[in-house]
Coordinates of C-alpha atoms and ligand atoms in Angstrom, one line a residue:
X1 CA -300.3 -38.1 102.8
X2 CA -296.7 -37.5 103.7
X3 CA -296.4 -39.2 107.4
X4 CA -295.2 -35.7 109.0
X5 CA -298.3 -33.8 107.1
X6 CA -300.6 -36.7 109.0
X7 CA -299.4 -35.9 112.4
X8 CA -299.6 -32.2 112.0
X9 CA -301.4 -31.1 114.8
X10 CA -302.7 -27.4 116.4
X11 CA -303.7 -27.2 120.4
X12 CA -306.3 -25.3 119.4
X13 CA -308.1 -28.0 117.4
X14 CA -309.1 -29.5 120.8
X15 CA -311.6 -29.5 123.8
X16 CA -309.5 -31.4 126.9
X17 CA -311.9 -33.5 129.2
X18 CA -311.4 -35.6 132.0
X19 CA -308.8 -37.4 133.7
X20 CA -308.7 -41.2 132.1
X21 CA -305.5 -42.1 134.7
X22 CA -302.2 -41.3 135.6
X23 CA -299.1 -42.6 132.8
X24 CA -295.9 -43.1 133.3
X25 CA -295.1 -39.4 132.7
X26 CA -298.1 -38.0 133.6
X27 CA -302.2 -37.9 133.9
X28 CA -303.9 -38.9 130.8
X29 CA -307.0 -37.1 129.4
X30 CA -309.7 -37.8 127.4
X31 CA -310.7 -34.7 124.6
X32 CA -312.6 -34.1 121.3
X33 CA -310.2 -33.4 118.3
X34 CA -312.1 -31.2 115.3
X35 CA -309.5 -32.6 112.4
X36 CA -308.5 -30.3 109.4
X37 CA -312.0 -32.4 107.4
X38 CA -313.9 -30.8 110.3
X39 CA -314.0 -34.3 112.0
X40 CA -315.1 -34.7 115.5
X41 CA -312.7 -37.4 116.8
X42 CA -312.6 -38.8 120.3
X43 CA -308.9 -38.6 121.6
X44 CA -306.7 -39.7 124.7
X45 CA -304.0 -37.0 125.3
X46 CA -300.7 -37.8 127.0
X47 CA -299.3 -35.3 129.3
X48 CA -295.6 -35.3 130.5
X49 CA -295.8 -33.8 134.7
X50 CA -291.9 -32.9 135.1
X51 CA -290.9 -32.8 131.5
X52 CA -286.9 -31.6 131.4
X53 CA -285.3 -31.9 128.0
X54 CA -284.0 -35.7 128.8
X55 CA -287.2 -36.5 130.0
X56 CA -288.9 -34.9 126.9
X57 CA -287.0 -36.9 124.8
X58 CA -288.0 -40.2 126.2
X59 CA -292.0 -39.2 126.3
X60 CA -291.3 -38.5 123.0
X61 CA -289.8 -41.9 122.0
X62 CA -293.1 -43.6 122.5
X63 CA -294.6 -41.4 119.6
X64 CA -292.3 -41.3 117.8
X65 CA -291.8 -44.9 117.0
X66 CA -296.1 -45.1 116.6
X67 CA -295.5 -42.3 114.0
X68 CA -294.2 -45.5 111.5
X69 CA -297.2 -47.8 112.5
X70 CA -300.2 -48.2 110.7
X71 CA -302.5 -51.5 111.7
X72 CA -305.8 -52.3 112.5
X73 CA -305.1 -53.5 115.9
X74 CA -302.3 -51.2 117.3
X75 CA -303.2 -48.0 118.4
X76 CA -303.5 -45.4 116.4
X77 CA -300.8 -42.1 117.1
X78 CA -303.3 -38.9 116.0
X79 CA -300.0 -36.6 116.9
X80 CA -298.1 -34.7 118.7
X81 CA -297.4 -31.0 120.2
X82 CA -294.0 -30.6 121.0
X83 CA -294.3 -27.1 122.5
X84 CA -294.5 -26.6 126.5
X85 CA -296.9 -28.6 127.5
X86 CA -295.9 -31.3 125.4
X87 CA -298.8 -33.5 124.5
X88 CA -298.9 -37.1 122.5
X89 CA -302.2 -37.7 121.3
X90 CA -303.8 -40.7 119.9
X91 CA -307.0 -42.0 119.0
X92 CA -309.5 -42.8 122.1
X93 CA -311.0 -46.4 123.0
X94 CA -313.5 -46.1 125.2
X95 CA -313.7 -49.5 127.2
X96 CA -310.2 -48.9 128.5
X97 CA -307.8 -51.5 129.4
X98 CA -307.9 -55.2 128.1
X99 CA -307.5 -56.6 132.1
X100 CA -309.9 -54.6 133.2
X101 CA -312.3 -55.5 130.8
X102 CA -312.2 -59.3 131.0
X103 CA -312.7 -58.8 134.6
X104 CA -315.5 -56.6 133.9
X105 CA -317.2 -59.1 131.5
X106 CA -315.8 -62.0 132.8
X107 CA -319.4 -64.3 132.6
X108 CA -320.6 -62.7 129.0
X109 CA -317.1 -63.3 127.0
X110 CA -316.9 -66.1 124.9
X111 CA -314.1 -68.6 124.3
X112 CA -314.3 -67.6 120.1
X113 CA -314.0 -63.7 121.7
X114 CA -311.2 -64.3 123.3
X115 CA -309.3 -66.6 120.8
X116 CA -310.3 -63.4 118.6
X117 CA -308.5 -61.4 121.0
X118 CA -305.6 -63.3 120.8
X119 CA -305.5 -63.2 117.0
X120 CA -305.6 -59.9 116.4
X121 CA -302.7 -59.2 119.4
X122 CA -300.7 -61.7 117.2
X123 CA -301.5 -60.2 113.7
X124 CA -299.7 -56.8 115.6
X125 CA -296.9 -58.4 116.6
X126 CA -296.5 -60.5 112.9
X127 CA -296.5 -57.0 111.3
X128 CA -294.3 -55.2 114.2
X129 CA -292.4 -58.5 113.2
X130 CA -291.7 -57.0 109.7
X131 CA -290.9 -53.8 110.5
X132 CA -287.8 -55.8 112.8
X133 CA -289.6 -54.4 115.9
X134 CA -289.9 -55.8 119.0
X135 CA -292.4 -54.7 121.3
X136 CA -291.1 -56.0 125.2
X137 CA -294.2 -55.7 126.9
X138 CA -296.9 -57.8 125.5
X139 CA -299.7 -57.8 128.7
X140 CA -303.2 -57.3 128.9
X141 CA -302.3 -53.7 130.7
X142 CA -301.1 -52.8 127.0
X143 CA -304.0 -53.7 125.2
X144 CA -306.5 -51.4 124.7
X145 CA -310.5 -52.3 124.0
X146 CA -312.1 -50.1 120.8
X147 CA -315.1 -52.2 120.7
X148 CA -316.0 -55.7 122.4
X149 CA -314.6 -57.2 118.6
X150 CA -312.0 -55.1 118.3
X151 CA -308.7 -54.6 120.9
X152 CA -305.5 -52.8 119.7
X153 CA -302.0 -53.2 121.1
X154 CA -300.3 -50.1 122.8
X155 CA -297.9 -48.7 125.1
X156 CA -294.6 -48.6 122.8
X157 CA -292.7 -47.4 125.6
X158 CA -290.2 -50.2 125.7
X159 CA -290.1 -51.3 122.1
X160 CA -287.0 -50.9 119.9
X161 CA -285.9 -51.4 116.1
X162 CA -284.1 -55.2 117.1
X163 CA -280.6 -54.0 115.6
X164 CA -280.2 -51.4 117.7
X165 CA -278.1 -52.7 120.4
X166 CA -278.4 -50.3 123.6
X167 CA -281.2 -51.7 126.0
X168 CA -283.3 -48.9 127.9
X169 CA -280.7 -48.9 131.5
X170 CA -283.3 -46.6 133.4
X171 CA -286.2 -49.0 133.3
X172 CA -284.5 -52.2 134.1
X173 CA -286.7 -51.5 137.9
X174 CA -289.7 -51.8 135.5
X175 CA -289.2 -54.7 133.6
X176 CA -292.0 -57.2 133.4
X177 CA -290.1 -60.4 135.3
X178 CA -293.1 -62.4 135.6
X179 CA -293.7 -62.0 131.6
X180 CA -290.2 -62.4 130.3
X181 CA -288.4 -65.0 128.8
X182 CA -285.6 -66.6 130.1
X183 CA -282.7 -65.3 127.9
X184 CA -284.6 -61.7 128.7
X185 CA -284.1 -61.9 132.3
X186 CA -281.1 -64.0 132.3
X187 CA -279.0 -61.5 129.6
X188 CA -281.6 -59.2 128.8
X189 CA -282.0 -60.3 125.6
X190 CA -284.5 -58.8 123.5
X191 CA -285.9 -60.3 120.6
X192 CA -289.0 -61.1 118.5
X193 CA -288.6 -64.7 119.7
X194 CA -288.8 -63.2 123.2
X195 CA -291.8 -61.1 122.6
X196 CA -293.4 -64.5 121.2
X197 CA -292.8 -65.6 124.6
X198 CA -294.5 -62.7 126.4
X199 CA -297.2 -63.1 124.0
X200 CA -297.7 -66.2 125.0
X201 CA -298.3 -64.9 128.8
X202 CA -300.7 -62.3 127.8
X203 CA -303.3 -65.1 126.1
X204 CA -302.9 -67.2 129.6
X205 CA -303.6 -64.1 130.7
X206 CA -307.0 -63.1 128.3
X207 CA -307.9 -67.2 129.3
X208 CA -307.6 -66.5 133.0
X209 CA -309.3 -63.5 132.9
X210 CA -306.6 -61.9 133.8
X211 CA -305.1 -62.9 136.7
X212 CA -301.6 -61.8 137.2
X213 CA -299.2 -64.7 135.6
X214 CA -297.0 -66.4 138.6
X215 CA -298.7 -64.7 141.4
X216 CA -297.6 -66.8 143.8
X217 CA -293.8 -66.7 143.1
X218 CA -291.9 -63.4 143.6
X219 CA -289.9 -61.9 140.8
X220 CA -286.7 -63.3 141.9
X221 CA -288.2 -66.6 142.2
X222 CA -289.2 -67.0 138.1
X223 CA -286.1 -67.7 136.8
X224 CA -285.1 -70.5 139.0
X225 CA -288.7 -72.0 138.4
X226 CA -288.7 -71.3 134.8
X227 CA -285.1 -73.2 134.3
X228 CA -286.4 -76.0 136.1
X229 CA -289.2 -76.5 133.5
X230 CA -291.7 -75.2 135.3
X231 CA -294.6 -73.4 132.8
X232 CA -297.9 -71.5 133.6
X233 CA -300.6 -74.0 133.9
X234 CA -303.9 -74.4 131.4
X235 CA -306.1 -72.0 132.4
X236 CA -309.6 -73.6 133.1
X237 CA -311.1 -72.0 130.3
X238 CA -308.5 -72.6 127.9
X239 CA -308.9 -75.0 124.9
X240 CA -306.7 -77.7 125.1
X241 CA -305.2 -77.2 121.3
X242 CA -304.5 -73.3 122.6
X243 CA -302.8 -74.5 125.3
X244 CA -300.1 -77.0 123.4
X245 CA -299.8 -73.5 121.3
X246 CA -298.8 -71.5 124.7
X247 CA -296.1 -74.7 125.4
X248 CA -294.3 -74.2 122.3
X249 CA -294.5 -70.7 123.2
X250 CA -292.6 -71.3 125.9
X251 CA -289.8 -73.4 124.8
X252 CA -286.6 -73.2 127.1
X253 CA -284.4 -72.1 123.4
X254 CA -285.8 -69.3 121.3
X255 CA -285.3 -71.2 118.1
X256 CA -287.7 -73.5 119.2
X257 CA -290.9 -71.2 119.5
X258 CA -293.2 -70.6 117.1
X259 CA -293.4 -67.1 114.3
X260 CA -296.2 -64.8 114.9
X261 CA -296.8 -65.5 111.2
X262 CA -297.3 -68.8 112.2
X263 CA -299.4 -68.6 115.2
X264 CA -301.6 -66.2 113.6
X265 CA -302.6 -69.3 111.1
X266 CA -303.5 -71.5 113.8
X267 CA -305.2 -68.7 116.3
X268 CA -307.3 -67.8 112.9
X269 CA -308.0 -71.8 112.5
X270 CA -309.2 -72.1 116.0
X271 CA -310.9 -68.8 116.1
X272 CA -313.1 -70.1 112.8
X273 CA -313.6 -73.6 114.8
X274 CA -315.0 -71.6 117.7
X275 CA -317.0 -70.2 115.9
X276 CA -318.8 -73.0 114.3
X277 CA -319.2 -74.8 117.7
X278 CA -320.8 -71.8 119.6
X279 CA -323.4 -71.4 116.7
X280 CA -324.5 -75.1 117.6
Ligands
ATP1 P1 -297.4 -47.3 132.2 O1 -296.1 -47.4 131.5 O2 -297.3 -47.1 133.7 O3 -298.5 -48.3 131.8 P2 -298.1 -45.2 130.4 O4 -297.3 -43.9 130.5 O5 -297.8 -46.2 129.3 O6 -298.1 -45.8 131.8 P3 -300.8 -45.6 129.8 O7 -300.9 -46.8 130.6 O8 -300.7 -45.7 128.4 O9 -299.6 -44.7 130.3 O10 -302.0 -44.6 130.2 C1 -302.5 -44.4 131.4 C2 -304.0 -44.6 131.5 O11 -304.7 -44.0 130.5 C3 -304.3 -46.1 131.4 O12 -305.1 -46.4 132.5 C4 -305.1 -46.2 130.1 O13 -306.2 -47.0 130.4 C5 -305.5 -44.8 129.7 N1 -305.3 -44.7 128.3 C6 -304.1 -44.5 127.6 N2 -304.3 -44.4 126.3 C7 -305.6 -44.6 126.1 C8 -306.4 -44.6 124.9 N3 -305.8 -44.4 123.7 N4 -307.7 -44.8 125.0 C9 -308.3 -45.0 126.2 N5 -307.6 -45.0 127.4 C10 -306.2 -44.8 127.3

Protein backbone atom coordinates (compact mmCIF):
# COMPACT_ATOMS: atom_id res chain seq x y z
CA UNK A 1 0.00 0.00 0.00
CA UNK A 2 0.79 3.58 -0.69
CA UNK A 3 3.00 4.62 2.53
CA UNK A 4 0.48 7.55 3.58
CA UNK A 5 -2.68 4.97 3.11
CA UNK A 6 -0.41 2.65 5.76
CA UNK A 7 -0.25 5.32 8.41
CA UNK A 8 -3.83 6.34 8.10
CA UNK A 9 -5.02 6.26 11.43
CA UNK A 10 -8.56 7.24 13.48
CA UNK A 11 -8.44 7.99 17.53
CA UNK A 12 -11.24 6.06 17.77
CA UNK A 13 -9.70 2.78 16.67
CA UNK A 14 -8.09 2.70 20.10
CA UNK A 15 -8.47 1.72 23.92
CA UNK A 16 -5.43 3.99 25.84
CA UNK A 17 -3.93 2.07 28.93
CA UNK A 18 -1.40 2.75 31.21
CA UNK A 19 1.44 4.93 31.70
CA UNK A 20 4.79 2.98 30.13
CA UNK A 21 7.08 6.35 31.12
CA UNK A 22 7.66 9.78 30.55
CA UNK A 23 9.37 10.79 26.78
CA UNK A 24 11.03 13.52 25.87
CA UNK A 25 7.78 15.38 25.01
CA UNK A 26 5.62 13.72 27.12
CA UNK A 27 4.16 10.42 29.08
CA UNK A 28 4.05 7.37 26.93
CA UNK A 29 1.11 4.91 27.05
CA UNK A 30 0.52 1.58 26.26
CA UNK A 31 -3.13 0.82 24.23
CA UNK A 32 -4.92 -1.76 21.96
CA UNK A 33 -5.23 -0.65 18.29
CA UNK A 34 -8.41 -2.63 16.38
CA UNK A 35 -6.72 -1.99 12.61
CA UNK A 36 -8.97 -1.43 9.50
CA UNK A 37 -8.57 -5.98 9.15
CA UNK A 38 -10.15 -5.88 12.50
CA UNK A 39 -6.70 -6.65 14.13
CA UNK A 40 -6.11 -6.42 17.77
CA UNK A 41 -2.66 -4.84 17.88
CA UNK A 42 -0.74 -3.93 21.04
CA UNK A 43 0.54 -0.26 20.66
CA UNK A 44 2.85 2.42 22.59
CA UNK A 45 1.28 5.89 22.01
CA UNK A 46 3.44 9.05 22.23
CA UNK A 47 1.98 12.04 23.73
CA UNK A 48 3.43 15.65 23.28
CA UNK A 49 2.71 17.64 27.19
CA UNK A 50 3.17 21.41 25.96
CA UNK A 51 2.89 20.89 22.19
CA UNK A 52 3.10 24.70 20.47
CA UNK A 53 3.33 24.64 16.70
CA UNK A 54 7.47 24.60 16.86
CA UNK A 55 7.34 22.08 19.27
CA UNK A 56 4.76 20.04 17.25
CA UNK A 57 6.88 20.16 14.49
CA UNK A 58 9.88 18.51 16.18
CA UNK A 59 7.63 15.58 17.94
CA UNK A 60 6.59 15.16 14.66
CA UNK A 61 10.13 14.78 13.05
CA UNK A 62 10.66 11.58 14.87
CA UNK A 63 7.71 10.03 12.86
CA UNK A 64 8.02 11.30 10.28
CA UNK A 65 11.44 10.04 9.29
CA UNK A 66 10.13 6.16 10.74
CA UNK A 67 7.35 6.79 8.19
CA UNK A 68 10.33 5.72 5.29
CA UNK A 69 11.58 2.70 7.48
CA UNK A 70 10.64 -0.67 7.12
CA UNK A 71 13.05 -3.47 8.89
CA UNK A 72 12.87 -6.25 11.07
CA UNK A 73 14.76 -4.80 13.84
CA UNK A 74 13.73 -1.07 13.94
CA UNK A 75 10.70 -0.14 15.34
CA UNK A 76 7.84 -0.21 13.66
CA UNK A 77 5.85 3.53 13.19
CA UNK A 78 1.86 2.25 13.29
CA UNK A 79 0.89 6.18 12.70
CA UNK A 80 0.07 9.18 13.57
CA UNK A 81 -2.80 11.75 14.68
CA UNK A 82 -1.91 15.12 13.98
CA UNK A 83 -5.03 16.78 15.48
CA UNK A 84 -4.95 18.25 19.23
CA UNK A 85 -3.70 15.93 21.08
CA UNK A 86 -1.23 14.89 18.75
CA UNK A 87 -0.29 11.29 19.17
CA UNK A 88 2.73 9.14 17.33
CA UNK A 89 1.97 5.59 17.66
CA UNK A 90 3.96 2.60 17.02
CA UNK A 91 3.93 -0.95 17.53
CA UNK A 92 4.31 -2.10 21.38
CA UNK A 93 7.35 -4.39 22.80
CA UNK A 94 6.60 -5.55 25.82
CA UNK A 95 9.93 -6.24 27.70
CA UNK A 96 10.82 -2.54 27.41
CA UNK A 97 14.18 -1.20 27.20
CA UNK A 98 17.38 -3.19 26.06
CA UNK A 99 19.39 -1.76 29.47
CA UNK A 100 16.96 -2.67 31.57
CA UNK A 101 16.54 -5.91 30.36
CA UNK A 102 20.17 -7.15 30.45
CA UNK A 103 20.13 -6.03 33.99
CA UNK A 104 17.02 -7.81 34.44
CA UNK A 105 18.35 -11.11 32.99
CA UNK A 106 21.77 -10.54 33.59
CA UNK A 107 22.61 -14.47 34.83
CA UNK A 108 20.20 -16.31 32.05
CA UNK A 109 21.54 -14.32 28.88
CA UNK A 110 23.87 -16.05 26.85
CA UNK A 111 27.05 -14.85 25.07
CA UNK A 112 25.38 -16.25 21.39
CA UNK A 113 22.15 -13.96 22.73
CA UNK A 114 23.93 -11.17 22.97
CA UNK A 115 26.31 -11.38 19.93
CA UNK A 116 22.59 -11.82 18.36
CA UNK A 117 21.73 -8.65 19.75
CA UNK A 118 24.46 -7.02 18.42
CA UNK A 119 23.78 -8.40 14.95
CA UNK A 120 20.59 -7.39 14.46
CA UNK A 121 21.41 -3.57 15.90
CA UNK A 122 23.99 -3.69 13.11
CA UNK A 123 21.76 -5.13 10.23
CA UNK A 124 19.52 -1.63 11.26
CA UNK A 125 22.19 0.51 10.96
CA UNK A 126 23.68 -1.36 7.42
CA UNK A 127 20.18 -0.62 6.04
CA UNK A 128 19.71 3.06 7.74
CA UNK A 129 23.22 3.02 6.01
CA UNK A 130 21.47 2.83 2.52
CA UNK A 131 18.93 4.97 2.98
CA UNK A 132 22.24 7.70 3.72
CA UNK A 133 20.79 7.97 7.36
CA UNK A 134 22.51 8.39 10.24
CA UNK A 135 21.05 7.54 13.36
CA UNK A 136 23.26 9.67 16.43
CA UNK A 137 22.26 7.81 19.28
CA UNK A 138 23.08 4.20 19.11
CA UNK A 139 22.66 3.07 23.19
CA UNK A 140 21.00 0.37 24.82
CA UNK A 141 18.25 3.19 26.09
CA UNK A 142 17.19 3.10 22.24
CA UNK A 143 16.85 -0.39 21.79
CA UNK A 144 13.71 -1.82 22.43
CA UNK A 145 13.13 -5.76 23.46
CA UNK A 146 10.02 -7.57 21.17
CA UNK A 147 10.89 -10.95 22.36
CA UNK A 148 14.10 -12.36 24.24
CA UNK A 149 15.45 -13.17 20.23
CA UNK A 150 14.23 -10.31 18.92
CA UNK A 151 15.39 -6.37 19.83
CA UNK A 152 14.58 -3.46 17.44
CA UNK A 153 16.31 -0.11 17.27
CA UNK A 154 14.35 3.18 18.08
CA UNK A 155 14.26 6.63 19.22
CA UNK A 156 14.84 8.57 15.69
CA UNK A 157 14.87 11.70 17.52
CA UNK A 158 18.33 12.73 16.54
CA UNK A 159 18.73 11.01 13.19
CA UNK A 160 19.09 12.93 9.92
CA UNK A 161 19.33 12.27 6.02
CA UNK A 162 23.63 12.77 6.12
CA UNK A 163 23.40 15.60 3.27
CA UNK A 164 21.47 17.71 5.03
CA UNK A 165 23.83 20.06 6.67
CA UNK A 166 22.07 21.87 9.73
CA UNK A 167 22.81 19.89 13.02
CA UNK A 168 19.77 19.87 15.65
CA UNK A 169 21.26 23.48 17.84
CA UNK A 170 18.59 22.93 20.70
CA UNK A 171 19.80 19.48 21.80
CA UNK A 172 23.41 20.04 21.81
CA UNK A 173 22.66 19.90 26.15
CA UNK A 174 21.51 16.38 25.20
CA UNK A 175 24.12 14.99 23.28
CA UNK A 176 25.46 11.56 24.22
CA UNK A 177 29.30 12.68 25.13
CA UNK A 178 30.24 9.51 26.62
CA UNK A 179 29.00 7.60 23.26
CA UNK A 180 30.33 9.95 20.59
CA UNK A 181 33.15 9.96 18.53
CA UNK A 182 35.78 12.19 18.55
CA UNK A 183 35.20 14.26 15.29
CA UNK A 184 31.39 14.36 16.86
CA UNK A 185 32.30 16.05 19.90
CA UNK A 186 35.20 17.79 18.64
CA UNK A 187 33.19 19.50 15.37
CA UNK A 188 30.01 17.86 15.70
CA UNK A 189 30.41 15.91 12.97
CA UNK A 190 27.82 13.49 12.12
CA UNK A 191 28.24 10.61 10.02
CA UNK A 192 27.64 6.94 9.40
CA UNK A 193 31.28 6.35 10.28
CA UNK A 194 30.46 8.09 13.55
CA UNK A 195 27.39 6.17 14.31
CA UNK A 196 29.76 3.04 13.69
CA UNK A 197 31.54 4.38 16.55
CA UNK A 198 28.60 4.71 18.91
CA UNK A 199 27.60 1.33 17.78
CA UNK A 200 30.45 0.18 18.94
CA UNK A 201 29.66 1.60 22.61
CA UNK A 202 26.28 0.19 22.74
CA UNK A 203 27.75 -3.72 22.21
CA UNK A 204 30.42 -2.78 25.26
CA UNK A 205 27.47 -1.81 26.59
CA UNK A 206 24.96 -5.29 25.79
CA UNK A 207 28.73 -7.14 27.04
CA UNK A 208 28.68 -5.22 30.31
CA UNK A 209 25.32 -5.55 30.98
CA UNK A 210 24.89 -2.35 30.62
CA UNK A 211 26.80 -0.35 32.65
CA UNK A 212 27.10 3.23 31.70
CA UNK A 213 30.29 3.60 29.17
CA UNK A 214 33.11 5.89 31.01
CA UNK A 215 31.41 6.25 34.25
CA UNK A 216 34.19 7.26 35.92
CA UNK A 217 35.18 10.23 33.78
CA UNK A 218 32.91 13.27 33.39
CA UNK A 219 31.67 14.48 30.03
CA UNK A 220 34.28 17.02 29.74
CA UNK A 221 36.88 14.61 30.55
CA UNK A 222 36.23 12.07 27.30
CA UNK A 223 37.66 13.92 24.79
CA UNK A 224 41.02 14.60 26.33
CA UNK A 225 41.08 10.73 27.29
CA UNK A 226 39.89 9.60 24.04
CA UNK A 227 42.74 11.79 22.01
CA UNK A 228 45.19 10.27 24.18
CA UNK A 229 44.34 6.77 22.97
CA UNK A 230 42.55 5.86 25.72
CA UNK A 231 39.47 3.12 24.60
CA UNK A 232 36.79 1.32 26.74
CA UNK A 233 38.19 -1.80 28.15
CA UNK A 234 37.04 -5.70 27.23
CA UNK A 235 34.23 -6.22 29.11
CA UNK A 236 34.65 -9.54 31.16
CA UNK A 237 32.17 -11.24 29.24
CA UNK A 238 33.23 -10.26 25.97
CA UNK A 239 34.87 -12.64 23.46
CA UNK A 240 38.15 -11.65 22.64
CA UNK A 241 37.56 -11.71 18.62
CA UNK A 242 34.40 -9.19 19.56
CA UNK A 243 36.50 -7.08 21.22
CA UNK A 244 39.45 -6.56 18.39
CA UNK A 245 36.00 -5.71 16.39
CA UNK A 246 34.95 -2.82 19.08
CA UNK A 247 38.97 -1.52 18.56
CA UNK A 248 38.57 -1.02 14.97
CA UNK A 249 35.47 0.50 15.90
CA UNK A 250 37.04 2.92 17.54
CA UNK A 251 39.81 4.04 15.36
CA UNK A 252 41.06 7.75 16.09
CA UNK A 253 40.17 8.55 11.89
CA UNK A 254 36.80 7.59 10.54
CA UNK A 255 38.17 6.17 7.44
CA UNK A 256 39.73 3.66 9.36
CA UNK A 257 36.51 1.94 11.01
CA UNK A 258 34.84 -0.71 9.84
CA UNK A 259 31.08 -0.66 7.37
CA UNK A 260 28.09 -1.94 9.09
CA UNK A 261 27.94 -4.13 5.98
CA UNK A 262 30.94 -5.39 7.07
CA UNK A 263 30.51 -5.90 10.72
CA UNK A 264 27.33 -7.52 10.22
CA UNK A 265 29.49 -10.47 8.24
CA UNK A 266 31.64 -11.05 11.07
CA UNK A 267 28.87 -10.43 14.12
CA UNK A 268 26.81 -13.15 11.87
CA UNK A 269 30.21 -15.40 11.76
CA UNK A 270 30.64 -15.16 15.49
CA UNK A 271 26.98 -15.38 16.28
CA UNK A 272 26.91 -18.99 14.21
CA UNK A 273 30.30 -19.92 16.20
CA UNK A 274 28.49 -19.30 19.44
CA UNK A 275 26.23 -21.09 18.67
CA UNK A 276 27.90 -24.30 17.92
CA UNK A 277 30.05 -23.98 21.15
CA UNK A 278 26.97 -23.51 23.59
CA UNK A 279 25.28 -26.62 22.07
CA UNK A 280 28.45 -28.59 23.31
P1 LIG B 1 14.19 10.27 25.50
O1 LIG B 1 14.60 11.03 24.29
O2 LIG B 1 14.34 10.96 26.79
O3 LIG B 1 14.70 8.85 25.49
P2 LIG B 1 11.75 9.80 24.14
O4 LIG B 1 10.87 10.95 23.87
O5 LIG B 1 12.57 9.26 23.05
O6 LIG B 1 12.61 10.12 25.40
P3 LIG B 1 11.14 7.14 24.73
O7 LIG B 1 12.39 6.91 25.47
O8 LIG B 1 11.02 6.60 23.36
O9 LIG B 1 10.82 8.67 24.69
O10 LIG B 1 9.89 6.61 25.55
C1 LIG B 1 9.71 6.80 26.91
C2 LIG B 1 9.43 5.47 27.59
O11 LIG B 1 8.41 4.73 26.93
C3 LIG B 1 10.65 4.59 27.61
O12 LIG B 1 10.87 4.19 28.93
C4 LIG B 1 10.33 3.39 26.78
O13 LIG B 1 10.70 2.22 27.46
C5 LIG B 1 8.83 3.41 26.61
N1 LIG B 1 8.53 3.08 25.20
C6 LIG B 1 8.64 3.90 24.15
N2 LIG B 1 8.29 3.29 23.01
C7 LIG B 1 7.95 2.03 23.33
C8 LIG B 1 7.50 0.88 22.57
N3 LIG B 1 7.33 0.95 21.24
N4 LIG B 1 7.26 -0.26 23.24
C9 LIG B 1 7.44 -0.31 24.58
N5 LIG B 1 7.86 0.71 25.33
C10 LIG B 1 8.11 1.88 24.74
Amino acid sequence: ADISERHKISREDFVVGRILGEGFFGEVHDGVYKSPTGERIRVAIKTCKDCSADVKEKFLSEADLMKNLDHPHIVCLIGVIEADPVWIVMELYEHGELGNYLIENQYSLSTATLVLYCLQICKALAYLEGLNMVHRDIAVRNVLVASPECVKLGDFGLSRYVDEQEYYKASVSRLPIKWMAPESINFRRFTTASDVWMFGVCVWEIFSMAQQPFFWLENGQVITQLETGVRLHKPQLCPPIVYSLLTRCWAYEPSGRPSFGELACSLSDIHRMEVELEKD
